[in-house]
Coordinates of C-alpha atoms and ligand atoms in Angstrom, one line a residue:
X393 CA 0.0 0.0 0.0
X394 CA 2.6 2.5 0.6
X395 CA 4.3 1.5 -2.5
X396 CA 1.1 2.1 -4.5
X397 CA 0.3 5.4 -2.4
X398 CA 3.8 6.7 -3.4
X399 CA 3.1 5.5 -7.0
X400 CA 0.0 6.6 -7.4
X401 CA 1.2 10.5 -6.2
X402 CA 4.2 10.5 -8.2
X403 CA 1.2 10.0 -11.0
X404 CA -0.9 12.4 -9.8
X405 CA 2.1 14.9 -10.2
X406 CA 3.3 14.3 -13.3
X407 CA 2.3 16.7 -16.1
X408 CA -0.2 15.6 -18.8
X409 CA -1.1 12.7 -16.8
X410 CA -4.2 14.6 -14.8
X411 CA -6.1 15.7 -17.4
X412 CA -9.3 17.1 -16.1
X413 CA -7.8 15.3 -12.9
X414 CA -5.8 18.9 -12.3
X415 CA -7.7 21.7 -11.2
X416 CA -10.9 20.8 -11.8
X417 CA -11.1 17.5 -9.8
X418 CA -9.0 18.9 -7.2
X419 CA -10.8 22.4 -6.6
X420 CA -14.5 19.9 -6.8
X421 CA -13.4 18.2 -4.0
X422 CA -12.1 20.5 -2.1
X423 CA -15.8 22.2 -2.2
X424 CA -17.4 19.2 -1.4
X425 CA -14.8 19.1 1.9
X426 CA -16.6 22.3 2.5
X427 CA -20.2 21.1 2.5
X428 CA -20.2 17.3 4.2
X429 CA -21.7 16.5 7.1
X430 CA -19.5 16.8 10.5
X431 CA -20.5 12.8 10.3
X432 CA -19.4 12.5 6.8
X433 CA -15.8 13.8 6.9
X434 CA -15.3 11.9 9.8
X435 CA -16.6 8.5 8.5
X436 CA -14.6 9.3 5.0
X437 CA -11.3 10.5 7.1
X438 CA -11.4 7.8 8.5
X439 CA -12.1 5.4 5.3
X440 CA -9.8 7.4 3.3
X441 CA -6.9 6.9 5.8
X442 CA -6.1 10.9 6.3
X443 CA -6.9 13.7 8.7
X444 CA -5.9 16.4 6.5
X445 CA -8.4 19.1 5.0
X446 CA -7.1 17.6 1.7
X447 CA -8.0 14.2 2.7
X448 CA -10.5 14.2 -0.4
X449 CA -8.9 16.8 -2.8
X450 CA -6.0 14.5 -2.8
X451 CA -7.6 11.0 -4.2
X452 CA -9.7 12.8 -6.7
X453 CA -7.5 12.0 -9.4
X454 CA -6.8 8.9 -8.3
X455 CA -9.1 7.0 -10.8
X456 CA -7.1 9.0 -13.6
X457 CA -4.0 7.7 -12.2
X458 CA -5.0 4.1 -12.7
X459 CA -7.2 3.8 -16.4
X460 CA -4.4 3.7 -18.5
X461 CA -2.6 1.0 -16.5
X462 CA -3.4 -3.1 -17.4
X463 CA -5.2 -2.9 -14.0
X464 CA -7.3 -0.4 -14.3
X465 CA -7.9 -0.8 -18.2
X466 CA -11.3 -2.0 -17.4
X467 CA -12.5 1.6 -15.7
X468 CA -11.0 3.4 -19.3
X469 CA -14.8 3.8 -20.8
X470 CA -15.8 4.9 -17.1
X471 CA -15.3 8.5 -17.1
X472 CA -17.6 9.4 -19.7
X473 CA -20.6 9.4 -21.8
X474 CA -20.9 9.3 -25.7
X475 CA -23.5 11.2 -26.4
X476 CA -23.9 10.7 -30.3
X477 CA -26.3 14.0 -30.9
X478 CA -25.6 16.7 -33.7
X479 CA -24.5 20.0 -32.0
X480 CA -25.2 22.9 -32.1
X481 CA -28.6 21.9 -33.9
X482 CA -29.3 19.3 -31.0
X483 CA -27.7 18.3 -27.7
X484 CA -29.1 15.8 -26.1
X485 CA -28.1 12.1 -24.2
X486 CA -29.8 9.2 -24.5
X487 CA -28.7 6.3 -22.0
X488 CA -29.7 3.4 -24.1
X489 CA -28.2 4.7 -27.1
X490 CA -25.1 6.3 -25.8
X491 CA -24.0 4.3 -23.1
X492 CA -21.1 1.8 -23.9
X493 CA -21.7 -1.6 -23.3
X494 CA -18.1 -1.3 -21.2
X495 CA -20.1 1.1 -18.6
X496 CA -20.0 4.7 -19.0
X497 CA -20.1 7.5 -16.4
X498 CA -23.4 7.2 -15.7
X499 CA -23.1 3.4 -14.7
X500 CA -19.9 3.8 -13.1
X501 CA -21.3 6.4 -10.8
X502 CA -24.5 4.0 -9.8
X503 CA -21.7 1.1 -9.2
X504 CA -19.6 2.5 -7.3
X505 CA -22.2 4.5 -4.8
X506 CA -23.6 1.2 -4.4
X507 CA -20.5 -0.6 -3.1
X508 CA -19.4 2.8 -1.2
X509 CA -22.4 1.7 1.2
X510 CA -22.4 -1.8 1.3
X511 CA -20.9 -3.0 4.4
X512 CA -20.1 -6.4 3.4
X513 CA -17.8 -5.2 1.7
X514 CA -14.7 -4.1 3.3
X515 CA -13.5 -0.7 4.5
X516 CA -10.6 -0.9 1.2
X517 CA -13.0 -1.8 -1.4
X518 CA -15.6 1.0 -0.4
X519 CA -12.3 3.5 0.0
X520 CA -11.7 2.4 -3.6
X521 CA -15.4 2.7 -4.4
X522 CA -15.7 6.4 -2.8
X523 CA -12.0 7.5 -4.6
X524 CA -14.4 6.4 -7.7
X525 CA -17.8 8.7 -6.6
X526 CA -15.4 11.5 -6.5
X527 CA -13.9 11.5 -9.7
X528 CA -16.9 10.5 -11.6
X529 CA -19.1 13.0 -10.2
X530 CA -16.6 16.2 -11.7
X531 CA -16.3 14.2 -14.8
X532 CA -20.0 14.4 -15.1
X533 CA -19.7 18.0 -15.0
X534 CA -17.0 18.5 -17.6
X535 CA -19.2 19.1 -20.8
X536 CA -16.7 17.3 -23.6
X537 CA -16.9 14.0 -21.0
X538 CA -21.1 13.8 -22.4
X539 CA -20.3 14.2 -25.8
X540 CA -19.3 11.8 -28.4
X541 CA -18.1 13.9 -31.5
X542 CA -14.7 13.3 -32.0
X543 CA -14.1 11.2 -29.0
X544 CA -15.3 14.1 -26.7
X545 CA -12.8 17.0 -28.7
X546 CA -10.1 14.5 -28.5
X547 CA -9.6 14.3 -32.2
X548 CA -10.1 18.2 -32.8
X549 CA -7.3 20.4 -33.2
X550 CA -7.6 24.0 -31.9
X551 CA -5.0 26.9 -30.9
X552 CA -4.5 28.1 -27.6
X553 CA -2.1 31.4 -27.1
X554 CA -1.2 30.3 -30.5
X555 CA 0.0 26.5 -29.7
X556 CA -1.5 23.6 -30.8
X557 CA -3.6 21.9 -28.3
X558 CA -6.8 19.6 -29.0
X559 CA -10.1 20.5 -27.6
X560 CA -10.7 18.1 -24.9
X561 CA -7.6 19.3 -23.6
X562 CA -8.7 22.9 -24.0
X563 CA -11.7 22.0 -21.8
X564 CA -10.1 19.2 -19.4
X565 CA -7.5 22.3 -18.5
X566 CA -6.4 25.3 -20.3
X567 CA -9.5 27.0 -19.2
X568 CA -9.2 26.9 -15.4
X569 CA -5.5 27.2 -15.7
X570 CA -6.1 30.7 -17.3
X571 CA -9.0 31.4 -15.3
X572 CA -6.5 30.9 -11.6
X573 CA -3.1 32.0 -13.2
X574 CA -0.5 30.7 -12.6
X575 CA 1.1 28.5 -9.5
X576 CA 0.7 24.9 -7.9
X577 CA -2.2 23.2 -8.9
X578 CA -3.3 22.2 -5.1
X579 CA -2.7 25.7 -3.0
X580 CA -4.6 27.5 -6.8
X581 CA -7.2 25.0 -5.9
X582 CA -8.1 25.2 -2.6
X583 CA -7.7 29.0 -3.2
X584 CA -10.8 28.6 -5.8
X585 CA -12.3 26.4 -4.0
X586 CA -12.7 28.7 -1.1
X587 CA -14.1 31.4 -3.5
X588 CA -16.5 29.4 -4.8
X589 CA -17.9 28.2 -1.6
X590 CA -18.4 31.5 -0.8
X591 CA -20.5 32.4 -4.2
X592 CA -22.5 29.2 -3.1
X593 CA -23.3 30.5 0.7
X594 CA -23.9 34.5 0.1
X595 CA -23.0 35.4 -3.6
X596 CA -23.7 34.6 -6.8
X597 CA -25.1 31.1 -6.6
X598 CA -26.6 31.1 -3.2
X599 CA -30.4 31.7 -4.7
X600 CA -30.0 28.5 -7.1
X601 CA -28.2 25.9 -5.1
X602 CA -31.4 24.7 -3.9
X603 CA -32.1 23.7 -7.9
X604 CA -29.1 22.4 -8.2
X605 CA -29.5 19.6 -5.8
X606 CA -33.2 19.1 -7.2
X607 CA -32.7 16.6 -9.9
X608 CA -30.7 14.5 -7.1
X609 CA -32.8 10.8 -5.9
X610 CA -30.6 8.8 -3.7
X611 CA -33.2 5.5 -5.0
X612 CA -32.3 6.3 -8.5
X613 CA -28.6 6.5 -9.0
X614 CA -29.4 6.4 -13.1
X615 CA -31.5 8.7 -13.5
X616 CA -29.5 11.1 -11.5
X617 CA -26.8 11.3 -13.1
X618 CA -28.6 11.5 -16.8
X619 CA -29.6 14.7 -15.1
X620 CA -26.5 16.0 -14.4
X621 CA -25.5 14.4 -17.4
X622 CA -28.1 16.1 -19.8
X623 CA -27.9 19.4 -18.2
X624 CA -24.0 19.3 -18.9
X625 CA -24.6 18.0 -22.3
X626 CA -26.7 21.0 -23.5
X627 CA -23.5 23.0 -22.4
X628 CA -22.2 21.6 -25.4
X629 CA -24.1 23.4 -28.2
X630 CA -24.2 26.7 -26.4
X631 CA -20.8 26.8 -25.3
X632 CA -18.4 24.3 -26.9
X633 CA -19.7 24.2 -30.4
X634 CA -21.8 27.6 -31.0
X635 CA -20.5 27.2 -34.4
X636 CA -20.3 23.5 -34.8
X637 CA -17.6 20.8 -34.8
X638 CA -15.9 21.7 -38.2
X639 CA -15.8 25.9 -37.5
X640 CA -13.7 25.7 -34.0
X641 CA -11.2 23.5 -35.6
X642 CA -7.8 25.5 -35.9
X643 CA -9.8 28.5 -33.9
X644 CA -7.5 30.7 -31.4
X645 CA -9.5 29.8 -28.2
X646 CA -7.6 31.9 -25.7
X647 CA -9.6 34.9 -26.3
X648 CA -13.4 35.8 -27.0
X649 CA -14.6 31.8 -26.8
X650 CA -12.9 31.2 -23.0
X651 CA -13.9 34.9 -21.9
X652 CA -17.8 33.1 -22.4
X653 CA -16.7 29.4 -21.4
X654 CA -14.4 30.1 -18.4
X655 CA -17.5 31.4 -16.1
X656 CA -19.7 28.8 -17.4
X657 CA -16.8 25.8 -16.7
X658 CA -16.6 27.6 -12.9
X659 CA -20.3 27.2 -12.5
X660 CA -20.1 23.5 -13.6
X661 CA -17.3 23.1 -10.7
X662 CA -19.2 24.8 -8.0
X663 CA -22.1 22.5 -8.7
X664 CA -20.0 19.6 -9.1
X665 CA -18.7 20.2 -5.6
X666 CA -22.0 21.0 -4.2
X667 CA -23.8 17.9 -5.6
X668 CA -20.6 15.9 -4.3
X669 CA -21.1 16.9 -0.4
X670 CA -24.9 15.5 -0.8
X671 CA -24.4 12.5 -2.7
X672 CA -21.7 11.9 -0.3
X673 CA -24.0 12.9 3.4
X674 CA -26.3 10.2 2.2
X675 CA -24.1 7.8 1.0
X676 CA -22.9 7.8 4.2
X677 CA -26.3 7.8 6.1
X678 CA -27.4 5.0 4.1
X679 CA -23.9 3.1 4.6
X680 CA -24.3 3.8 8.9
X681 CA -27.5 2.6 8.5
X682 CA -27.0 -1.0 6.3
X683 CA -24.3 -1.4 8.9
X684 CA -26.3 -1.2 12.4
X685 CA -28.7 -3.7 11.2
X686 CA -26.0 -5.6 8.8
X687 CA -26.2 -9.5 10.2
X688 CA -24.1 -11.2 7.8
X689 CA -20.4 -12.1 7.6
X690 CA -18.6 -9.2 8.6
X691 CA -15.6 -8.5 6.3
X692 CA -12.1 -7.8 7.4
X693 CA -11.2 -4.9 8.9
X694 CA -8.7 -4.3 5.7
X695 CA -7.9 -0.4 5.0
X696 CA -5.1 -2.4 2.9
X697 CA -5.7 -2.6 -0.2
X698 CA -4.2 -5.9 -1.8
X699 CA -2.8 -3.8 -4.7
X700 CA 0.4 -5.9 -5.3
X701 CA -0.5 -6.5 -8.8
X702 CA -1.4 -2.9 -9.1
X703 CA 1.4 -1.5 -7.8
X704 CA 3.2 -3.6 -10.2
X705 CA 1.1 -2.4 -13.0
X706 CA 1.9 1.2 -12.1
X707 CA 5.6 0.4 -12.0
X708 CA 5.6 -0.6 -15.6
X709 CA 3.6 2.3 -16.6
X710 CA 6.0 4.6 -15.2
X711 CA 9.0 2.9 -16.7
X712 CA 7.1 3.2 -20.3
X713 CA 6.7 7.0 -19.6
Ligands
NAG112 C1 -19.2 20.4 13.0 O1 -17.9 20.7 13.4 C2 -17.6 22.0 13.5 C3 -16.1 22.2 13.6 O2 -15.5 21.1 14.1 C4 -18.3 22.6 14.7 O3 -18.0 24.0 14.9 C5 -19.8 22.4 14.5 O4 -20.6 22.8 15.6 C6 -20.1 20.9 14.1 N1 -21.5 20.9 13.7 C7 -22.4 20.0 14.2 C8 -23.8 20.0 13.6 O5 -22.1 19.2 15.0
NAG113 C1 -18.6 -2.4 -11.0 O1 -17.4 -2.4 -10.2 C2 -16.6 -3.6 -10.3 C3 -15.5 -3.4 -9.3 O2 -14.6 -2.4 -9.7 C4 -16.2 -3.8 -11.7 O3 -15.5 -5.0 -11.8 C5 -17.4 -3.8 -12.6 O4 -16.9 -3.9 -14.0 C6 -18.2 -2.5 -12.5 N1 -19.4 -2.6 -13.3 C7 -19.9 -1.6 -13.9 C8 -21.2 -1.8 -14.7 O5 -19.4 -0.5 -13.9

């Protein structure tokens, strides 16, 4: 375990391997840290193995860490959802038609709520499974991960400050990093983190985080997230495609296109965070619950994960970098 904790940091720090994993994960979990229950960051401190204020900040890019490894190859189609719509004519996500028979973001979420309160499980599995909640609920929030065309931007070449970049990346990252300025991507996100908490308790958003939470059913993990999902998704044809897919390609993006996306993608973050401190307080009601009146085997007080293999996996990843 400490060899995969170390491992999975050194990851977590490398450039170009944290994808929306940077600032955006980071700075969605921080704002979650802000609006748990007192019962909730003490169960997930716990679980999680940390008393710091980080202690969810800092395995919220875990699960980018792992998908390109033999491991975690499985989780690669996790973190998203194709939807195959036409924008800007029409945005919209279907989950029959758009989710991959793999899993997709939407399942993944569902999945891993559901083992994050089962307590026959034990406490290393639902850490795993909660490291899993938190990633996939920012990703849900990132418009280009509930799109389909050109593997969510992937495949679409744009310029930013003049350099080539593709879109997703645009989106996964430049945005926010121009948005904070410059510095280290965890102090730059707490910073934001605290700001944005404050827009949600007296400023801006304080009058609509109510709504926000009001597509959220605990009994219907689905159809929650195809509401997040579908309110992202129509992001896409205002914001990431006014034009279409074929007019942003070779575009300079740094100028009037982010002044109009960068406020929109901060939103999306604040409600990210937001969402992720409720799902979480009643994951964790329902978990203390199942486990008073849980009569079965009890599992093994493991917080050790038996990762040997994926240590191992992360080892040769890291020697292919
Ligand atoms: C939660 O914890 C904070 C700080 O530790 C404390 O000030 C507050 O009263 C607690 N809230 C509840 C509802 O126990
Ligand atoms: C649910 O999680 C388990 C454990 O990680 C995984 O093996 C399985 O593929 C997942 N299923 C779905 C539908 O995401």
């Amino acid at each position: 375990m400490k060899l995969s904790n170390a491992v999975a940091f050194s990851l977590v720090s490398l450039p170009g391997a944290m994808a929306w994993g940077g600032l955006g994960h980071i700075t969605t979990a921080y704002i979650a840290s802000q609006f748990v229950s007192n019962s909730t960051e003490a169960y997930l401190k716990h679980l999680l193995r940390s008393n710091e204020p980080d202690y969810m900040a800092k395995v919220a890019s875990w699960a980018d860490s792992i998908r390109y490894t033999k491991w975690g190859r499985f989780t690669s189609t996790f973190h998203f959802i194709d939807a195959h719509d036409s924008p800007p004519e029409s945005c919209n996500v279907d989950f029959e038609r758009d989710c991959k028979g793999t899993g997709c973001v939407i399942t993944a979420l569902a999945n891993y709520t559901e083992q994050s309160l089962d307590p026959s499980l034990p406490p290393w599995q639902r850490a795993q499974a909660a490291k899993f909640v938190i990633h996939f609920v920012g990703d849900l929030h990132q418009p280009l991960h509930n799109e389909d065309v050109a593997r969510g931007g992937n495949g679409i070449h744009v310029k930013w400050n003049g350099r080539d970049f593709n879109l997703h990346h645009v989106w996964d990252s430049s945005i926010a990093e121009k948005w904070l300025g410059r510095g280290k991507p965890y102090p730059l996100a707490e910073k934001w983190s605290r700001d944005l908490t404050d827009k949600i308790n007296a400023g801006i958003y304080s009058k609509e985080k109510d709504a926000w939470l009001a597509d959220l059913d605990f009994s219907d993990p689905i159809e929650t997230a195809m509401a997040w999902s579908r309110e992202c998704n129509k992001l896409v044809c205002e914001y990431v495609f006014p034009e279409g897919p074929k007019a942003i390609v070779g575009q300079e993006l740094s100028g009037e296109y982010y002044e109009k996306a960068a406020p929109m993608l901060e939103k999306q973050v604040a409600r990210a965070g937001y969402r992720m401190a409720a799902w979480l307080d009643l994951i964790v009601d329902e978990f203390q619950k199942r486990d008073a009146s849980f009569t079965g085997k009890r599992p093994a007080e493991d917080y050790e994960e038996p990762v040997d293999e994926l240590a191992e996996e992360m080892e040769d990843y890291i020697g292919e970098l």
